[in-house]
mmCIF file of C-alpha atoms and ligand atoms in Angstrom:
data_model
loop_
_atom_site.group_PDB
_atom_site.id
_atom_site.type_symbol
_atom_site.label_atom_id
_atom_site.label_comp_id
_atom_site.label_asym_id
_atom_site.label_seq_id
_atom_site.Cartn_x
_atom_site.Cartn_y
_atom_site.Cartn_z
ATOM 1 C CA MET N 1094 0.000 0.000 0.000
ATOM 2 C CA ILE N 1095 1.000 3.624 -0.433
ATOM 3 C CA PHE N 1096 3.408 4.956 2.209
ATOM 4 C CA ASP N 1097 3.346 8.757 2.433
ATOM 5 C CA THR N 1098 6.715 9.627 4.003
ATOM 6 C CA HIS N 1099 6.042 13.349 4.431
ATOM 7 C CA ALA N 1100 2.659 14.944 5.153
ATOM 8 C CA HIS N 1101 1.331 17.894 7.152
ATOM 9 C CA TYR N 1102 -2.209 16.985 8.198
ATOM 10 C CA ASP N 1103 -1.820 19.373 11.130
ATOM 11 C CA ASP N 1104 -2.135 22.186 8.550
ATOM 12 C CA ARG N 1105 -5.125 24.503 8.841
ATOM 13 C CA GLN N 1106 -6.225 23.574 5.320
ATOM 14 C CA PHE N 1107 -7.432 20.255 6.764
ATOM 15 C CA ASP N 1108 -9.447 21.771 9.611
ATOM 16 C CA THR N 1109 -12.803 21.232 7.917
ATOM 17 C CA ASP N 1110 -12.485 17.525 7.077
ATOM 18 C CA ARG N 1111 -9.293 16.112 8.650
ATOM 19 C CA THR N 1112 -10.880 13.172 10.519
ATOM 20 C CA GLU N 1113 -13.099 12.146 7.631
ATOM 21 C CA LEU N 1114 -10.236 12.377 5.140
ATOM 22 C CA LEU N 1115 -7.813 10.373 7.303
ATOM 23 C CA ASN N 1116 -10.421 7.738 8.109
ATOM 24 C CA GLY N 1117 -10.834 7.182 4.361
ATOM 25 C CA MET N 1118 -7.103 6.570 3.719
ATOM 26 C CA PRO N 1119 -7.083 2.751 3.936
ATOM 27 C CA ASP N 1120 -9.883 2.613 1.336
ATOM 28 C CA ALA N 1121 -7.858 4.966 -0.875
ATOM 29 C CA GLY N 1122 -4.964 2.493 -0.834
ATOM 30 C CA VAL N 1123 -2.886 4.445 1.672
ATOM 31 C CA GLY N 1124 -1.352 2.198 4.320
ATOM 32 C CA THR N 1125 0.964 4.477 6.294
ATOM 33 C CA ILE N 1126 1.503 8.217 6.747
ATOM 34 C CA VAL N 1127 4.304 10.031 8.546
ATOM 35 C CA ASN N 1128 3.063 13.426 9.655
ATOM 36 C CA VAL N 1129 6.076 15.704 9.809
ATOM 37 C CA GLY N 1130 6.373 18.533 12.303
ATOM 38 C CA ALA N 1131 7.852 21.809 11.101
ATOM 39 C CA SER N 1132 7.283 24.037 14.142
ATOM 40 C CA LEU N 1133 7.181 23.145 17.837
ATOM 41 C CA ASN N 1134 3.409 23.346 17.751
ATOM 42 C CA GLY N 1135 3.333 21.306 14.541
ATOM 43 C CA CYS N 1136 5.303 18.582 16.356
ATOM 44 C CA ARG N 1137 2.720 18.497 19.157
ATOM 45 C CA ARG N 1138 -0.089 18.209 16.604
ATOM 46 C CA ALA N 1139 1.790 15.509 14.682
ATOM 47 C CA MET N 1140 2.073 13.414 17.863
ATOM 48 C CA GLU N 1141 -1.629 13.948 18.600
ATOM 49 C CA LEU N 1142 -2.582 12.720 15.125
ATOM 50 C CA ALA N 1143 -0.293 9.697 15.567
ATOM 51 C CA GLY N 1144 -2.113 8.936 18.792
ATOM 52 C CA GLU N 1145 -5.479 9.224 17.093
ATOM 53 C CA PHE N 1146 -4.922 7.162 13.918
ATOM 54 C CA PRO N 1147 -3.169 3.769 14.023
ATOM 55 C CA PHE N 1148 -1.560 4.204 10.579
ATOM 56 C CA VAL N 1149 -0.183 7.715 11.270
ATOM 57 C CA TYR N 1150 3.317 8.216 12.704
ATOM 58 C CA ALA N 1151 5.063 11.443 13.663
ATOM 59 C CA ALA N 1152 8.382 13.090 12.866
ATOM 60 C CA VAL N 1153 9.487 15.836 15.225
ATOM 61 C CA GLY N 1154 11.853 18.600 14.242
ATOM 62 C CA VAL N 1155 12.098 22.309 13.631
ATOM 63 C CA HIS N 1156 12.122 23.654 10.064
ATOM 64 C CA PRO N 1157 14.828 26.230 9.206
ATOM 65 C CA ASP N 1158 12.196 29.013 9.012
ATOM 66 C CA GLU N 1159 11.225 28.272 12.618
ATOM 67 C CA VAL N 1160 14.598 27.840 14.338
ATOM 68 C CA GLY N 1161 14.243 31.297 15.935
ATOM 69 C CA PHE N 1162 11.935 29.553 18.405
ATOM 70 C CA LEU N 1163 14.625 27.107 19.505
ATOM 71 C CA ASN N 1164 16.571 27.646 22.708
ATOM 72 C CA GLU N 1165 18.009 25.274 25.304
ATOM 73 C CA GLU N 1166 14.627 24.798 26.925
ATOM 74 C CA THR N 1167 12.588 24.112 23.771
ATOM 75 C CA PHE N 1168 15.420 21.970 22.413
ATOM 76 C CA SER N 1169 15.353 19.688 25.435
ATOM 77 C CA GLN N 1170 11.577 19.451 25.040
ATOM 78 C CA LEU N 1171 12.155 18.342 21.449
ATOM 79 C CA GLU N 1172 14.638 15.752 22.661
ATOM 80 C CA GLY N 1173 12.033 14.353 25.060
ATOM 81 C CA TRP N 1174 9.549 13.969 22.193
ATOM 82 C CA CYS N 1175 12.043 11.809 20.294
ATOM 83 C CA TYR N 1176 11.383 9.020 22.810
ATOM 84 C CA GLU N 1177 7.588 9.055 22.342
ATOM 85 C CA GLU N 1178 6.263 5.744 21.081
ATOM 86 C CA LYS N 1179 5.059 6.772 17.601
ATOM 87 C CA VAL N 1180 7.814 9.258 16.831
ATOM 88 C CA VAL N 1181 9.847 7.725 14.010
ATOM 89 C CA ALA N 1182 12.189 10.508 12.833
ATOM 90 C CA VAL N 1183 13.733 13.906 13.457
ATOM 91 C CA GLY N 1184 12.360 16.287 10.834
ATOM 92 C CA GLU N 1185 11.865 18.300 8.987
ATOM 93 C CA ILE N 1186 15.247 19.930 9.500
ATOM 94 C CA GLY N 1187 17.654 21.603 7.113
ATOM 95 C CA LEU N 1188 18.328 24.884 5.348
ATOM 96 C CA ASP N 1189 16.025 27.269 3.501
ATOM 97 C CA TYR N 1190 17.728 30.160 1.704
ATOM 98 C CA TYR N 1191 14.611 30.841 -0.379
ATOM 99 C CA TRP N 1192 12.469 32.262 2.418
ATOM 100 C CA ASP N 1193 15.585 33.188 4.393
ATOM 101 C CA THR N 1194 13.533 33.846 7.535
ATOM 102 C CA GLU N 1195 16.527 33.243 9.796
ATOM 103 C CA SER N 1196 20.235 33.972 9.294
ATOM 104 C CA HIS N 1197 22.259 31.280 7.558
ATOM 105 C CA ASP N 1198 24.461 30.881 10.635
ATOM 106 C CA LEU N 1199 21.491 30.257 12.896
ATOM 107 C CA GLN N 1200 19.949 27.820 10.395
ATOM 108 C CA LYS N 1201 23.203 25.877 10.153
ATOM 109 C CA GLU N 1202 23.715 25.782 13.900
ATOM 110 C CA TRP N 1203 20.285 24.264 14.604
ATOM 111 C CA PHE N 1204 20.481 21.970 11.590
ATOM 112 C CA ILE N 1205 23.707 20.471 12.957
ATOM 113 C CA ARG N 1206 22.334 20.256 16.497
ATOM 114 C CA GLN N 1207 19.221 18.439 15.259
ATOM 115 C CA LEU N 1208 21.362 16.018 13.236
ATOM 116 C CA ASP N 1209 23.282 15.310 16.456
ATOM 117 C CA LEU N 1210 19.946 14.848 18.223
ATOM 118 C CA ALA N 1211 18.950 12.197 15.676
ATOM 119 C CA ARG N 1212 22.241 10.399 16.206
ATOM 120 C CA ARG N 1213 21.858 10.500 20.000
ATOM 121 C CA THR N 1214 18.281 9.249 19.945
ATOM 122 C CA GLY N 1215 18.865 6.677 17.194
ATOM 123 C CA LEU N 1216 16.263 8.169 14.830
ATOM 124 C CA PRO N 1217 16.491 8.742 11.065
ATOM 125 C CA VAL N 1218 16.193 12.276 9.668
ATOM 126 C CA ASN N 1219 13.883 14.037 7.222
ATOM 127 C CA ILE N 1220 15.784 16.775 5.404
ATOM 128 C CA HIS N 1221 14.436 20.016 3.945
ATOM 129 C CA SER N 1222 16.672 21.943 1.550
ATOM 130 C CA ARG N 1223 15.615 24.879 -0.576
ATOM 131 C CA ASP N 1224 18.031 27.054 -2.559
ATOM 132 C CA ALA N 1225 20.743 25.737 -0.257
ATOM 133 C CA ALA N 1226 21.954 22.605 -2.033
ATOM 134 C CA GLU N 1227 25.668 23.143 -1.501
ATOM 135 C CA ASP N 1228 25.565 23.985 2.204
ATOM 136 C CA THR N 1229 23.048 21.224 2.932
ATOM 137 C CA PHE N 1230 25.180 18.593 1.248
ATOM 138 C CA ARG N 1231 28.365 19.763 2.974
ATOM 139 C CA ILE N 1232 26.727 19.651 6.410
ATOM 140 C CA MET N 1233 25.203 16.232 5.703
ATOM 141 C CA LYS N 1234 28.574 14.908 4.627
ATOM 142 C CA GLU N 1235 30.245 16.212 7.773
ATOM 143 C CA HIS N 1236 27.535 15.565 10.358
ATOM 144 C CA ALA N 1237 25.098 12.925 9.098
ATOM 145 C CA GLU N 1238 27.391 10.020 8.307
ATOM 146 C CA GLY N 1239 25.731 6.780 9.340
ATOM 147 C CA ILE N 1240 22.372 8.414 10.129
ATOM 148 C CA PRO N 1241 19.625 6.969 7.899
ATOM 149 C CA GLY N 1242 17.292 9.472 6.286
ATOM 150 C CA ILE N 1243 15.310 10.997 3.473
ATOM 151 C CA VAL N 1244 16.076 14.098 1.458
ATOM 152 C CA HIS N 1245 12.492 15.297 1.221
ATOM 153 C CA CYS N 1246 11.031 16.910 -1.897
ATOM 154 C CA PHE N 1247 14.319 16.493 -3.702
ATOM 155 C CA SER N 1248 14.941 19.389 -6.098
ATOM 156 C CA GLY N 1249 18.621 19.029 -6.992
ATOM 157 C CA SER N 1250 20.501 17.636 -9.967
ATOM 158 C CA ARG N 1251 20.899 13.959 -10.850
ATOM 159 C CA GLU N 1252 24.556 14.222 -9.810
ATOM 160 C CA LEU N 1253 23.560 15.464 -6.358
ATOM 161 C CA ALA N 1254 20.921 12.748 -6.027
ATOM 162 C CA ALA N 1255 23.591 10.174 -6.823
ATOM 163 C CA GLU N 1256 25.867 11.668 -4.153
ATOM 164 C CA TYR N 1257 23.119 11.420 -1.528
ATOM 165 C CA VAL N 1258 22.446 7.828 -2.517
ATOM 166 C CA LYS N 1259 26.160 7.141 -2.098
ATOM 167 C CA LEU N 1260 25.918 8.544 1.428
ATOM 168 C CA GLY N 1261 23.070 6.093 2.073
ATOM 169 C CA PHE N 1262 20.103 8.470 1.891
ATOM 170 C CA TYR N 1263 16.729 7.973 0.257
ATOM 171 C CA ILE N 1264 15.349 10.485 -2.253
ATOM 172 C CA GLY N 1265 11.827 11.741 -1.481
ATOM 173 C CA ILE N 1266 9.729 12.282 -4.631
ATOM 174 C CA GLY N 1267 6.319 13.946 -4.738
ATOM 175 C CA GLY N 1268 3.924 15.802 -7.013
ATOM 176 C CA VAL N 1269 6.584 17.842 -8.833
ATOM 177 C CA VAL N 1270 7.612 14.755 -10.839
ATOM 178 C CA THR N 1271 4.239 14.924 -12.638
ATOM 179 C CA PHE N 1272 4.642 18.587 -13.640
ATOM 180 C CA LYS N 1273 5.415 19.430 -17.271
ATOM 181 C CA ASN N 1274 8.260 21.649 -16.045
ATOM 182 C CA GLY N 1275 9.558 18.937 -13.688
ATOM 183 C CA LYS N 1276 12.191 17.757 -16.181
ATOM 184 C CA LYS N 1277 15.086 17.728 -13.735
ATOM 185 C CA LEU N 1278 13.176 15.588 -11.226
ATOM 186 C CA LYS N 1279 11.944 13.260 -13.969
ATOM 187 C CA GLN N 1280 15.571 12.641 -14.863
ATOM 188 C CA VAL N 1281 16.408 11.944 -11.212
ATOM 189 C CA ALA N 1282 13.472 9.521 -10.929
ATOM 190 C CA ARG N 1283 14.592 7.726 -14.079
ATOM 191 C CA GLU N 1284 18.201 7.298 -12.988
ATOM 192 C CA ILE N 1285 18.088 6.684 -9.245
ATOM 193 C CA PRO N 1286 17.432 3.012 -8.424
ATOM 194 C CA LEU N 1287 13.899 2.328 -7.182
ATOM 195 C CA SER N 1288 15.466 0.859 -4.038
ATOM 196 C CA ARG N 1289 16.503 4.399 -2.991
ATOM 197 C CA ILE N 1290 13.232 6.241 -3.736
ATOM 198 C CA VAL N 1291 10.396 6.998 -1.305
ATOM 199 C CA LEU N 1292 7.064 8.676 -2.084
ATOM 200 C CA GLU N 1293 5.631 11.729 -0.343
ATOM 201 C CA THR N 1294 2.958 14.373 -0.638
ATOM 202 C CA ASP N 1295 4.209 17.327 1.439
ATOM 203 C CA CYS N 1296 0.456 17.903 1.615
ATOM 204 C CA PRO N 1297 -1.406 20.227 1.636
ATOM 205 C CA TYR N 1298 1.221 21.505 -0.841
ATOM 206 C CA LEU N 1299 2.508 20.276 -4.201
ATOM 207 C CA ALA N 1300 -0.455 18.270 -5.473
ATOM 208 C CA PRO N 1301 0.438 16.214 -8.578
ATOM 209 C CA GLU N 1302 -1.224 16.564 -11.971
ATOM 210 C CA PRO N 1303 -4.198 16.512 -12.559
ATOM 211 C CA TYR N 1304 -4.720 18.263 -9.202
ATOM 212 C CA ARG N 1305 -1.849 20.747 -9.471
ATOM 213 C CA GLY N 1306 -2.629 23.894 -7.463
ATOM 214 C CA LYS N 1307 -5.332 22.170 -5.405
ATOM 215 C CA ARG N 1308 -5.035 20.870 -1.858
ATOM 216 C CA ASN N 1309 -2.861 17.762 -1.865
ATOM 217 C CA GLN N 1310 -3.550 14.524 0.082
ATOM 218 C CA SER N 1311 -1.984 11.066 0.381
ATOM 219 C CA GLY N 1312 -4.424 9.359 -2.013
ATOM 220 C CA TYR N 1313 -2.976 11.441 -4.859
ATOM 221 C CA ILE N 1314 0.395 9.693 -4.462
ATOM 222 C CA ARG N 1315 -0.959 7.187 -6.972
ATOM 223 C CA TYR N 1316 -0.304 9.788 -9.716
ATOM 224 C CA VAL N 1317 3.280 10.183 -8.530
ATOM 225 C CA ALA N 1318 3.780 6.409 -8.565
ATOM 226 C CA GLU N 1319 2.256 6.209 -12.047
ATOM 227 C CA GLU N 1320 4.667 8.801 -13.377
ATOM 228 C CA ILE N 1321 7.706 7.105 -11.822
ATOM 229 C CA ALA N 1322 6.493 3.788 -13.254
ATOM 230 C CA ARG N 1323 6.177 5.365 -16.705
ATOM 231 C CA LEU N 1324 9.666 6.890 -16.476
ATOM 232 C CA LYS N 1325 11.226 3.593 -15.397
ATOM 233 C CA GLY N 1326 9.151 1.372 -17.670
ATOM 234 C CA ILE N 1327 7.801 -0.731 -14.801
ATOM 235 C CA SER N 1328 4.372 -1.202 -13.223
ATOM 236 C CA CYS N 1329 2.741 1.240 -10.828
ATOM 237 C CA GLU N 1330 2.248 -1.628 -8.342
ATOM 238 C CA GLU N 1331 5.972 -2.317 -8.291
ATOM 239 C CA VAL N 1332 6.685 1.345 -7.522
ATOM 240 C CA ILE N 1333 4.149 1.409 -4.674
ATOM 241 C CA GLU N 1334 5.387 -1.901 -3.213
ATOM 242 C CA GLN N 1335 9.107 -1.183 -3.359
ATOM 243 C CA THR N 1336 8.810 2.394 -2.060
ATOM 244 C CA GLU N 1337 6.713 1.106 0.841
ATOM 245 C CA LEU N 1338 9.472 -1.374 1.711
ATOM 246 C CA ASN N 1339 12.040 1.431 1.470
ATOM 247 C CA ALA N 1340 9.998 3.689 3.755
ATOM 248 C CA ARG N 1341 9.560 0.885 6.301
ATOM 249 C CA GLU N 1342 13.269 0.274 6.246
ATOM 250 C CA VAL N 1343 14.224 3.907 6.894
ATOM 251 C CA TYR N 1344 11.490 4.706 9.454
ATOM 252 C CA ARG N 1345 11.517 1.188 10.958
ATOM 253 C CA VAL N 1346 7.723 0.827 11.067
HETATM 254 NI NI1 NI I 2382 7.119 19.590 4.497
#
């Protein structure tokens, strides 16, 4: 069944129908969802959702745009959450030079500290990188060796994807691969072995064609799997099955 490795059902866009939508997931072919925290409050909500739905798990971490809220006290709170039963990863963490909400130094500092947190607590990581490919890769190379993880919503070159695979990471692919202007990601999906790919929504954002621009949800991952299958010349079922195995391996669920 479909394994959505990166979703944000805590988002306000799901306030009107969250329970109904999530209850319908098994019938839509979705077997497992990891709800990823981006802010401290998002982490709390992610853990609540994991407590409410048996097939939902939580990742806890602070997104680069939100690291201004981290201090010793909130960081130790975050560390405590890592030991909660349904918390399966530290994420999403990384660098975002597109929104540039916080200084690069502060982003890097908390990125490295959260990578160390993952190592200490034995959890994999979920990595966010936007317009910061070089710095993200350098930090991962220096600080993430041996930590399993996913580079979420991968947007880099095929060469960079290959480098991450060499380091042992999985490449997270979502709706963008179905876009007409998603050429670079199509190339990545074609060349990276299926054994290193995981599927994701990043919902409510980045809905695949034919829902581009609409609110995204885990059931739409089928369109992502179909496109990867087309690019690789294999069946959609094989893509869904293998990526589920990959996701189970990295998140250990
Ligand atoms: Ni996200």
